mmCIF file with all atom_site columns, C-alpha atoms and ligand atoms in Angstrom:
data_model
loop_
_atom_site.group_PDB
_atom_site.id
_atom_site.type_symbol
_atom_site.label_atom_id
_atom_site.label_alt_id
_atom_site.label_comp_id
_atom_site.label_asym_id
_atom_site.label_entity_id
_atom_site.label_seq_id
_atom_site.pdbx_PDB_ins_code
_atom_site.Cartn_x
_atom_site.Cartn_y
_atom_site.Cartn_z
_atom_site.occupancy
_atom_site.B_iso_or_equiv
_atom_site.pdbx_formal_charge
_atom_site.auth_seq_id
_atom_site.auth_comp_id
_atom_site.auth_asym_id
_atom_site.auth_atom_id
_atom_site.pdbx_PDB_model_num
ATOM   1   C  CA  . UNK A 1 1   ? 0.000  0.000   0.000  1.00 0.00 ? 11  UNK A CA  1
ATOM   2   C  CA  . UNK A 1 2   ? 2.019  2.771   -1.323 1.00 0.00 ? 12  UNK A CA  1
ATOM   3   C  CA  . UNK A 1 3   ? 0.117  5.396   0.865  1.00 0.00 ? 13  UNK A CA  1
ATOM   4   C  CA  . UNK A 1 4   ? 0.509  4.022   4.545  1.00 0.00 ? 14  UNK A CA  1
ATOM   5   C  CA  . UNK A 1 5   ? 2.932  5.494   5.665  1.00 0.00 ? 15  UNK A CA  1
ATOM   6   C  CA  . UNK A 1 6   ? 3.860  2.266   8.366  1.00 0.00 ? 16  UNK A CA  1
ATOM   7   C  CA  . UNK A 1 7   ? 4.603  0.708   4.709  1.00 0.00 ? 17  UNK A CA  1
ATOM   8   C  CA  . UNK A 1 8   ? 6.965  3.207   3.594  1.00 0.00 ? 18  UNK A CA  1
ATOM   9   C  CA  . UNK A 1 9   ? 8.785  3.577   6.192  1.00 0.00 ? 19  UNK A CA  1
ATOM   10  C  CA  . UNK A 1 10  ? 10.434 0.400   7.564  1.00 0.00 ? 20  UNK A CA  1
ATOM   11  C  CA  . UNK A 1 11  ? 14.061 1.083   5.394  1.00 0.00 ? 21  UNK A CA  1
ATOM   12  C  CA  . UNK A 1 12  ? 14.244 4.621   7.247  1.00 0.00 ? 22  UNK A CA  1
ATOM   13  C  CA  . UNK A 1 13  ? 14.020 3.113   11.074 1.00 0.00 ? 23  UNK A CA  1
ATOM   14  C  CA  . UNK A 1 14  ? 17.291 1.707   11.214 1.00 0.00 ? 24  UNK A CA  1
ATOM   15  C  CA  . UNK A 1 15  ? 18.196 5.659   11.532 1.00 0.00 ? 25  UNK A CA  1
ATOM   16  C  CA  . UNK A 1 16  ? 15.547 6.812   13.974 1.00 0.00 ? 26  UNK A CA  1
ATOM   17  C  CA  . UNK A 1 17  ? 17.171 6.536   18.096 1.00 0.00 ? 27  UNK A CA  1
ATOM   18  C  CA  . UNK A 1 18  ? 17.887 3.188   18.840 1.00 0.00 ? 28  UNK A CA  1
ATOM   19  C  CA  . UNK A 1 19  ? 17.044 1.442   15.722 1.00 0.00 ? 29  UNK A CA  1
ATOM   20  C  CA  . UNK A 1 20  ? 15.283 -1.616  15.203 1.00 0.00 ? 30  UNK A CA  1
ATOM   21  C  CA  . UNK A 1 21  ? 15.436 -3.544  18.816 1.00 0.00 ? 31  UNK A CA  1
ATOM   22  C  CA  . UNK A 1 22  ? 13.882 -6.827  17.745 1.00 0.00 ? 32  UNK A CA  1
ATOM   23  C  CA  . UNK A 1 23  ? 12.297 -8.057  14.087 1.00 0.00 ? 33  UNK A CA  1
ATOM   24  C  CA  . UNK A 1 24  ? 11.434 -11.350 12.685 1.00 0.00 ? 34  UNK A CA  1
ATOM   25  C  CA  . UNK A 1 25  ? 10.220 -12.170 8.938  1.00 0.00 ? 35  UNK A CA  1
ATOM   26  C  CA  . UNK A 1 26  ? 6.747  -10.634 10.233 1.00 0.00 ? 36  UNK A CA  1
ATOM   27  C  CA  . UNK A 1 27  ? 7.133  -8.322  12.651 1.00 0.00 ? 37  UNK A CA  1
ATOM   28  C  CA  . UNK A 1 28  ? 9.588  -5.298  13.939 1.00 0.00 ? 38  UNK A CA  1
ATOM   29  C  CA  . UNK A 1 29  ? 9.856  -3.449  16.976 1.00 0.00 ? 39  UNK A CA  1
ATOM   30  C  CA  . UNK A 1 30  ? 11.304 0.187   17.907 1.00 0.00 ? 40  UNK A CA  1
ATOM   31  C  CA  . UNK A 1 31  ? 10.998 2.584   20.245 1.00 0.00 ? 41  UNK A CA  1
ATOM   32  C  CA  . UNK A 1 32  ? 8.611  5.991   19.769 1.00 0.00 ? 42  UNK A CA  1
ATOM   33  C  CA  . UNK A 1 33  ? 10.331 9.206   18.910 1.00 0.00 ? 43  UNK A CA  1
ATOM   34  C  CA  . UNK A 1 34  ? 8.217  12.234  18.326 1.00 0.00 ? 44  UNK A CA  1
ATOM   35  C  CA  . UNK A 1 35  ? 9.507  14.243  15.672 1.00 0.00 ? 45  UNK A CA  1
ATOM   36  C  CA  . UNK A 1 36  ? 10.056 17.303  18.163 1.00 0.00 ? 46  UNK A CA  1
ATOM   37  C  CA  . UNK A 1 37  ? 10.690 17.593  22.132 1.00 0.00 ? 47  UNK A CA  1
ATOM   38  C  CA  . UNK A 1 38  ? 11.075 15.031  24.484 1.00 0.00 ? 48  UNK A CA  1
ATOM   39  C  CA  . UNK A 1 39  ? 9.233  11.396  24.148 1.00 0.00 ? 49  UNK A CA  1
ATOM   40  C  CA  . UNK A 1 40  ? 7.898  8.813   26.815 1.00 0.00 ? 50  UNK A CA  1
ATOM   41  C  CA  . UNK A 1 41  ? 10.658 6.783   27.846 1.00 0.00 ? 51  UNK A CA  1
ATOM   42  C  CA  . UNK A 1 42  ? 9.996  3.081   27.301 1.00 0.00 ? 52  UNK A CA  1
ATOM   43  C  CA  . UNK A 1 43  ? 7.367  3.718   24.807 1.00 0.00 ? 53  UNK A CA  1
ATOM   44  C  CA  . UNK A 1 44  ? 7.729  1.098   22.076 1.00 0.00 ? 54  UNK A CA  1
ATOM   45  C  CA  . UNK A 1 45  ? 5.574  -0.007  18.538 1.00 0.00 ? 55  UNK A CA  1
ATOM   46  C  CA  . UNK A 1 46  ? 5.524  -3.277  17.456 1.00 0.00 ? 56  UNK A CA  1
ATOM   47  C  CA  . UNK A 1 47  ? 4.574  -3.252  13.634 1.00 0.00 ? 57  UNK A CA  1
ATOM   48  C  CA  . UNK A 1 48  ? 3.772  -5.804  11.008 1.00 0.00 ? 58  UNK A CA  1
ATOM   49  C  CA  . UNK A 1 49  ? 5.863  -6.131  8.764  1.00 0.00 ? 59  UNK A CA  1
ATOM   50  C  CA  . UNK A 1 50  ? 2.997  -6.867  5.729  1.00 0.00 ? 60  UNK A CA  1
ATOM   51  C  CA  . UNK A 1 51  ? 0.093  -4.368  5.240  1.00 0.00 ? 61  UNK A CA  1
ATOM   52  C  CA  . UNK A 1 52  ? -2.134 -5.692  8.237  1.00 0.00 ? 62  UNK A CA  1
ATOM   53  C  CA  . UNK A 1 53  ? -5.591 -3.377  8.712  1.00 0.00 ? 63  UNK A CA  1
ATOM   54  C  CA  . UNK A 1 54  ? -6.384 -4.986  12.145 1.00 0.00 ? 64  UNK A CA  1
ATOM   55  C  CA  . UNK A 1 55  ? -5.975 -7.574  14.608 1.00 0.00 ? 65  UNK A CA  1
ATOM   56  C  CA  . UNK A 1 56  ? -8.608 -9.717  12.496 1.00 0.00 ? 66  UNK A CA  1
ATOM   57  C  CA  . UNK A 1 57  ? -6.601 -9.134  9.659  1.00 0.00 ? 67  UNK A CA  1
ATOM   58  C  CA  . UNK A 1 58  ? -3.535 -11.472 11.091 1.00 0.00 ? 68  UNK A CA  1
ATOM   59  C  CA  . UNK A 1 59  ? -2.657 -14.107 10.144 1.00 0.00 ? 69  UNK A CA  1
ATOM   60  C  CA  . UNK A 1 60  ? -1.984 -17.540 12.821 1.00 0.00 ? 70  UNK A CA  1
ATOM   61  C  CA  . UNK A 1 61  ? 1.949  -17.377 12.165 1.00 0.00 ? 71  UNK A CA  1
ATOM   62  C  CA  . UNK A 1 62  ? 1.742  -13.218 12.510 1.00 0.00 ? 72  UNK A CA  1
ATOM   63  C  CA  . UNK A 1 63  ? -0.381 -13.772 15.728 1.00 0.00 ? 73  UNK A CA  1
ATOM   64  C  CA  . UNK A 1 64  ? 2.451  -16.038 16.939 1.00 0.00 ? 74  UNK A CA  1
ATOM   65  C  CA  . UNK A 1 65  ? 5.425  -13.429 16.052 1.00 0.00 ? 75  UNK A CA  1
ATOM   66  C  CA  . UNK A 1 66  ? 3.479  -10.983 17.721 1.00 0.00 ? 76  UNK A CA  1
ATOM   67  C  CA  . UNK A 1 67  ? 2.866  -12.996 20.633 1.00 0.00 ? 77  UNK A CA  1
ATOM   68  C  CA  . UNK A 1 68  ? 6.464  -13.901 20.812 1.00 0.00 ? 78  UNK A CA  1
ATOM   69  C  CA  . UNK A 1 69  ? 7.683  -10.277 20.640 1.00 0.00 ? 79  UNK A CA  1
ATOM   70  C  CA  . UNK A 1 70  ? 4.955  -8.879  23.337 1.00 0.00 ? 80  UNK A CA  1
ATOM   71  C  CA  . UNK A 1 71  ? 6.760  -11.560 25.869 1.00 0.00 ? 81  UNK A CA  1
ATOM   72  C  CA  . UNK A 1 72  ? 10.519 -10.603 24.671 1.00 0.00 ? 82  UNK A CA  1
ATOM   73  C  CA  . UNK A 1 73  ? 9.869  -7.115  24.588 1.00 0.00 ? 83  UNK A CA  1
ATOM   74  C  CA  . UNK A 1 74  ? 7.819  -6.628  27.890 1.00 0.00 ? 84  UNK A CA  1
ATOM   75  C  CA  . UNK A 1 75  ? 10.132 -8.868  30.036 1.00 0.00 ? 85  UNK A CA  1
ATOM   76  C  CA  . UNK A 1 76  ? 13.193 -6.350  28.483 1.00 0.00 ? 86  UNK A CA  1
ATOM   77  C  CA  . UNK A 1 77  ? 11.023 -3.056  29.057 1.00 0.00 ? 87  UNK A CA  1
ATOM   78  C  CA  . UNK A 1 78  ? 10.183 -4.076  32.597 1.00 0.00 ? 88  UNK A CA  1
ATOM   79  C  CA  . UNK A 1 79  ? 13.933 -5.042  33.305 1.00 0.00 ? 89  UNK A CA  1
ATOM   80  C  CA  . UNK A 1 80  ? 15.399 -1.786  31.649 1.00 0.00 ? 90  UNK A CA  1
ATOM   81  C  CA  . UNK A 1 81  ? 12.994 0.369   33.072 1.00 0.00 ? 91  UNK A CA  1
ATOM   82  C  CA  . UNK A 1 82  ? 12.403 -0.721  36.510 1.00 0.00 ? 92  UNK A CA  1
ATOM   83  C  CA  . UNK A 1 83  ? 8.196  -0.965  35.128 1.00 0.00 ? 93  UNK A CA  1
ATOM   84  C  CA  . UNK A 1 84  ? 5.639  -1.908  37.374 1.00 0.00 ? 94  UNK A CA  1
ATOM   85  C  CA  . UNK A 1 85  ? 3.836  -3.267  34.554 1.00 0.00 ? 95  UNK A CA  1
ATOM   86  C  CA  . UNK A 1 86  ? 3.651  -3.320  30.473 1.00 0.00 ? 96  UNK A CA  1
ATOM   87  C  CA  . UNK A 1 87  ? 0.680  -1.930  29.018 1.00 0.00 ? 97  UNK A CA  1
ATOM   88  C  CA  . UNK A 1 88  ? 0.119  -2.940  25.278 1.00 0.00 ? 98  UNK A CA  1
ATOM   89  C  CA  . UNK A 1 89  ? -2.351 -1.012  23.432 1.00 0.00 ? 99  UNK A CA  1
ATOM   90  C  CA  . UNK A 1 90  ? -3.919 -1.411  19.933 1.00 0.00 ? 100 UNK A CA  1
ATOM   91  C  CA  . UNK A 1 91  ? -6.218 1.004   18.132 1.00 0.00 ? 101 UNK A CA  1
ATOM   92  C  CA  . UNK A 1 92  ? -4.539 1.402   14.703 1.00 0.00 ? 102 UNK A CA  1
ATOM   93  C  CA  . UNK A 1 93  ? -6.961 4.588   14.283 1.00 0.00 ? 103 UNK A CA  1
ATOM   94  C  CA  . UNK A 1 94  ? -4.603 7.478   13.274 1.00 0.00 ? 104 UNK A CA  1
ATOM   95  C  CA  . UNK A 1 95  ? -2.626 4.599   10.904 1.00 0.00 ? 105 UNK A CA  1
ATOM   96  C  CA  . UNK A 1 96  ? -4.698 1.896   9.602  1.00 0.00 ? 106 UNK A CA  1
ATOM   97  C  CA  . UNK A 1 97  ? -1.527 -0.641  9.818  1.00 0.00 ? 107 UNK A CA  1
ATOM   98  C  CA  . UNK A 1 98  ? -1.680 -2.834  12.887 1.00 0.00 ? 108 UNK A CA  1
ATOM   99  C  CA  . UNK A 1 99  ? 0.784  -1.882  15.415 1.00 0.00 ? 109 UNK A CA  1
ATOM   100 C  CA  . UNK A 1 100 ? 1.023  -2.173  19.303 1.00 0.00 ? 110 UNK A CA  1
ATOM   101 C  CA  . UNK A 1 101 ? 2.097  0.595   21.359 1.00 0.00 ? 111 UNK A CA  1
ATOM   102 C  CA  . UNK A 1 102 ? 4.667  -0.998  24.545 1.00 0.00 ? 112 UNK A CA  1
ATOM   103 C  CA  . UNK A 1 103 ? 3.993  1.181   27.410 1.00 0.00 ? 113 UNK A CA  1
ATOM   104 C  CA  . UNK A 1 104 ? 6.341  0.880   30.759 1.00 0.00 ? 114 UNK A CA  1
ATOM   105 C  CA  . UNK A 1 105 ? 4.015  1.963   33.631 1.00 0.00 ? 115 UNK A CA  1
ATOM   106 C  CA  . UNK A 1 106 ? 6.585  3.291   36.413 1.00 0.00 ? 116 UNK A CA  1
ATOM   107 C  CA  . UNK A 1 107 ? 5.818  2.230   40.215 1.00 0.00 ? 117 UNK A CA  1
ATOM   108 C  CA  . UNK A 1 108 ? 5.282  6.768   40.832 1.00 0.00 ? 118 UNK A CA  1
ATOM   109 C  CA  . UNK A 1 109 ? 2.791  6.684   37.768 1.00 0.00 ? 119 UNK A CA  1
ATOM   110 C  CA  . UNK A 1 110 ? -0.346 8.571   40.294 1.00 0.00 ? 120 UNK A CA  1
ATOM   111 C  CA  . UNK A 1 111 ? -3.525 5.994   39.553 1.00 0.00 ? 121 UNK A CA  1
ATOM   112 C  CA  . UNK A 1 112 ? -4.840 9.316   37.778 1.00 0.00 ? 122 UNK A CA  1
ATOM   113 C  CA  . UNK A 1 113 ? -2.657 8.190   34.907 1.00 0.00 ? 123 UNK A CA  1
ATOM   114 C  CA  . UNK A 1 114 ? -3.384 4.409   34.741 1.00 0.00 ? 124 UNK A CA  1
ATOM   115 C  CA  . UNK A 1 115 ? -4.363 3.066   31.129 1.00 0.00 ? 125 UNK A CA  1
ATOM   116 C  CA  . UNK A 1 116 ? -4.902 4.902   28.204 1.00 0.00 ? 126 UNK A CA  1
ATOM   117 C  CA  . UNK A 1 117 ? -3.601 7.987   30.038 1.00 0.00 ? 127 UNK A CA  1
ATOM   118 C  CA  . UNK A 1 118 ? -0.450 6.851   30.583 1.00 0.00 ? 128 UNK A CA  1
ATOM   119 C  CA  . UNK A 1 119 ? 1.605  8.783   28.090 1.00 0.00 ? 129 UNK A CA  1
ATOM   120 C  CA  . UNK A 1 120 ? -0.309 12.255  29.585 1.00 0.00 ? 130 UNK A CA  1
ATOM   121 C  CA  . UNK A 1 121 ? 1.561  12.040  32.960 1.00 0.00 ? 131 UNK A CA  1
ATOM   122 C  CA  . UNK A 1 122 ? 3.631  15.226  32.977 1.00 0.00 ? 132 UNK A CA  1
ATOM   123 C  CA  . UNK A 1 123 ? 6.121  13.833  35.426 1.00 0.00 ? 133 UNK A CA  1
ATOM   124 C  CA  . UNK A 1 124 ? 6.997  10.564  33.418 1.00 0.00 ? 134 UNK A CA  1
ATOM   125 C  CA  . UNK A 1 125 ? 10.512 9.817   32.147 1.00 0.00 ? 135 UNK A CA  1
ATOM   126 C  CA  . UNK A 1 126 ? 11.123 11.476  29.049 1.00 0.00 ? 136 UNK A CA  1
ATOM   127 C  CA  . UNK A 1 127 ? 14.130 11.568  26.854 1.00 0.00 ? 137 UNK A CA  1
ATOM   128 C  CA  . UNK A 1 128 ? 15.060 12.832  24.045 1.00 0.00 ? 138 UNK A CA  1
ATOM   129 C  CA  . UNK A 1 129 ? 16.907 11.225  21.016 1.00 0.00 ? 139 UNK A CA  1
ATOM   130 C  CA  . UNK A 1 130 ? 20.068 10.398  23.041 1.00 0.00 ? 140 UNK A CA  1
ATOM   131 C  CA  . UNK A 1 131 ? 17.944 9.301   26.219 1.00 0.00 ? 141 UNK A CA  1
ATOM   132 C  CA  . UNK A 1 132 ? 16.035 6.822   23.760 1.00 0.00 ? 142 UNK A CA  1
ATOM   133 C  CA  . UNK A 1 133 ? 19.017 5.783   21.993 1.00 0.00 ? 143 UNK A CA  1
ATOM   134 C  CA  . UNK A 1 134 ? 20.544 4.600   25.710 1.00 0.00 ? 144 UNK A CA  1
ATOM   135 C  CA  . UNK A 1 135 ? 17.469 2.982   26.519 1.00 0.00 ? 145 UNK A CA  1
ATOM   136 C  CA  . UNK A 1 136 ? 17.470 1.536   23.805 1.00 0.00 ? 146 UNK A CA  1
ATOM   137 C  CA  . UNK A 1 137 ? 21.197 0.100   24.322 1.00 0.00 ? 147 UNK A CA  1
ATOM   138 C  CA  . UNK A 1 138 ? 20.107 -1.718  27.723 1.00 0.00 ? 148 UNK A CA  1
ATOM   139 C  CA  . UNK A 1 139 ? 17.303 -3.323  25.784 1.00 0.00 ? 149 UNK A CA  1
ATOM   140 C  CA  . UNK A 1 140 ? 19.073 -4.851  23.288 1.00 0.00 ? 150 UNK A CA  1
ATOM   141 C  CA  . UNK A 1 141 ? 21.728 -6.076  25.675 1.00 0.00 ? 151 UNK A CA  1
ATOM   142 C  CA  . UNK A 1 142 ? 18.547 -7.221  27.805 1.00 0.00 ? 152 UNK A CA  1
ATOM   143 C  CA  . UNK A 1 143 ? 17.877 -8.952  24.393 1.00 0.00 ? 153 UNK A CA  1
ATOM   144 C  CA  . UNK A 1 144 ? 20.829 -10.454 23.485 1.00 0.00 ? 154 UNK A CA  1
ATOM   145 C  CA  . UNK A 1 145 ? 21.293 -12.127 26.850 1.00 0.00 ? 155 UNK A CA  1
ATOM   146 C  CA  . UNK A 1 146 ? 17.885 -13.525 26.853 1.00 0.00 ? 156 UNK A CA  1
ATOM   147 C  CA  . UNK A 1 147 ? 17.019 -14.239 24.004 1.00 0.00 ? 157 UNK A CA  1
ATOM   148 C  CA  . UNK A 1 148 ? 19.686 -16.455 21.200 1.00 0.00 ? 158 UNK A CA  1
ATOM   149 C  CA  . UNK A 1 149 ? 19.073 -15.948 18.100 1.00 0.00 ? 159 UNK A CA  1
ATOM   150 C  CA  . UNK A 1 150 ? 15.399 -17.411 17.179 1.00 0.00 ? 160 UNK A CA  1
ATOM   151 C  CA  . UNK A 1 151 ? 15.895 -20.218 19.876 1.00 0.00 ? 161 UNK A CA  1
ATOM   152 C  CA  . UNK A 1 152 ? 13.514 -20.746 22.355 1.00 0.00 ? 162 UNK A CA  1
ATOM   153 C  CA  . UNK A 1 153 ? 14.894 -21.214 25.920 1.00 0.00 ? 163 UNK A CA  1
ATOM   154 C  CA  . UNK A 1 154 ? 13.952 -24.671 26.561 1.00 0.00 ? 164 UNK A CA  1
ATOM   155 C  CA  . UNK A 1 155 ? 10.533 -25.382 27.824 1.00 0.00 ? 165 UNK A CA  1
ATOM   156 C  CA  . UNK A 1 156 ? 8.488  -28.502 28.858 1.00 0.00 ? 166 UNK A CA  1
HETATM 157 ZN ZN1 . LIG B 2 .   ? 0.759  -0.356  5.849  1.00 0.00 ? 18  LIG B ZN1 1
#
């Protein structure tokens, strides 16, 4: 779809802070940057890597990648982050390409802020594109002890 712009722009992420932090043959993930002033630290979008509407739009093997990459990725947010908890939202309104916003809920975030107003708390961590890029750093080391290659840890 040449005119979503989740389509167009997979080639330009390796250069936005931090990179690409995890991607398969279906699915990529990388942490939000706004394109001016600071951004949520520990904020991250996991995308399709096809032209996916919505969640009923997946198929089994890209509900599996994306089911695999909400474990890696949340286990590495909360451990780089010091998270309470891992919020993963989906609406897919503003772009019509399935993605799923990663959200690190600190232990100070005030109840006020819980949910979908999690990214409105004045006091949370933000960064700009060198604070992002750093995060980004301890994830992928977070990664790259955890997680070998496409091998699964071994499990009964
Ligand atoms: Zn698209």
């Amino acid at each position: 779809m040449d005119t979503c712009p989740f389509c167009t722009t997979y080639k330009d992420l390796p250069s936005t802070p931090g990179g690409i932090l995890f991607e398969d043959r279906l699915v990529y993930v990388h942490h939000y940057c706004r394109d001016e002033g600071p951004s949520y630290l520990g904020h991250l979008l996991l995308k399709t890597k096809r032209h996916v509407p919505g969640l009923a739009d997946l198929t089994e093997a890209e509900g599996q990648a994306i089911g695999q990459s909400i474990a890696r990725l949340s286990k590495a947010l909360q451990a780089c982050t010091g998270a309470e908890k891992i919020y993963a939202e989906a609406y897919y309104e503003v772009v019509p390409h399935l993605h799923l916003h990663l959200m690190a809920r600190y232990p100070e975030t005030p109840q006020a802020y819980w949910r979908w107003k999690i990214g409105e708390w004045p006091q949370a961590p933000q960064g700009g594109p060198e604070a992002i890029a750093a995060l980004c750093e301890q994830i992928h080391a977070y990664l790259a002890q955890t997680v070998s290659g496409s091998v699964e840890p071994n499990v009964e």
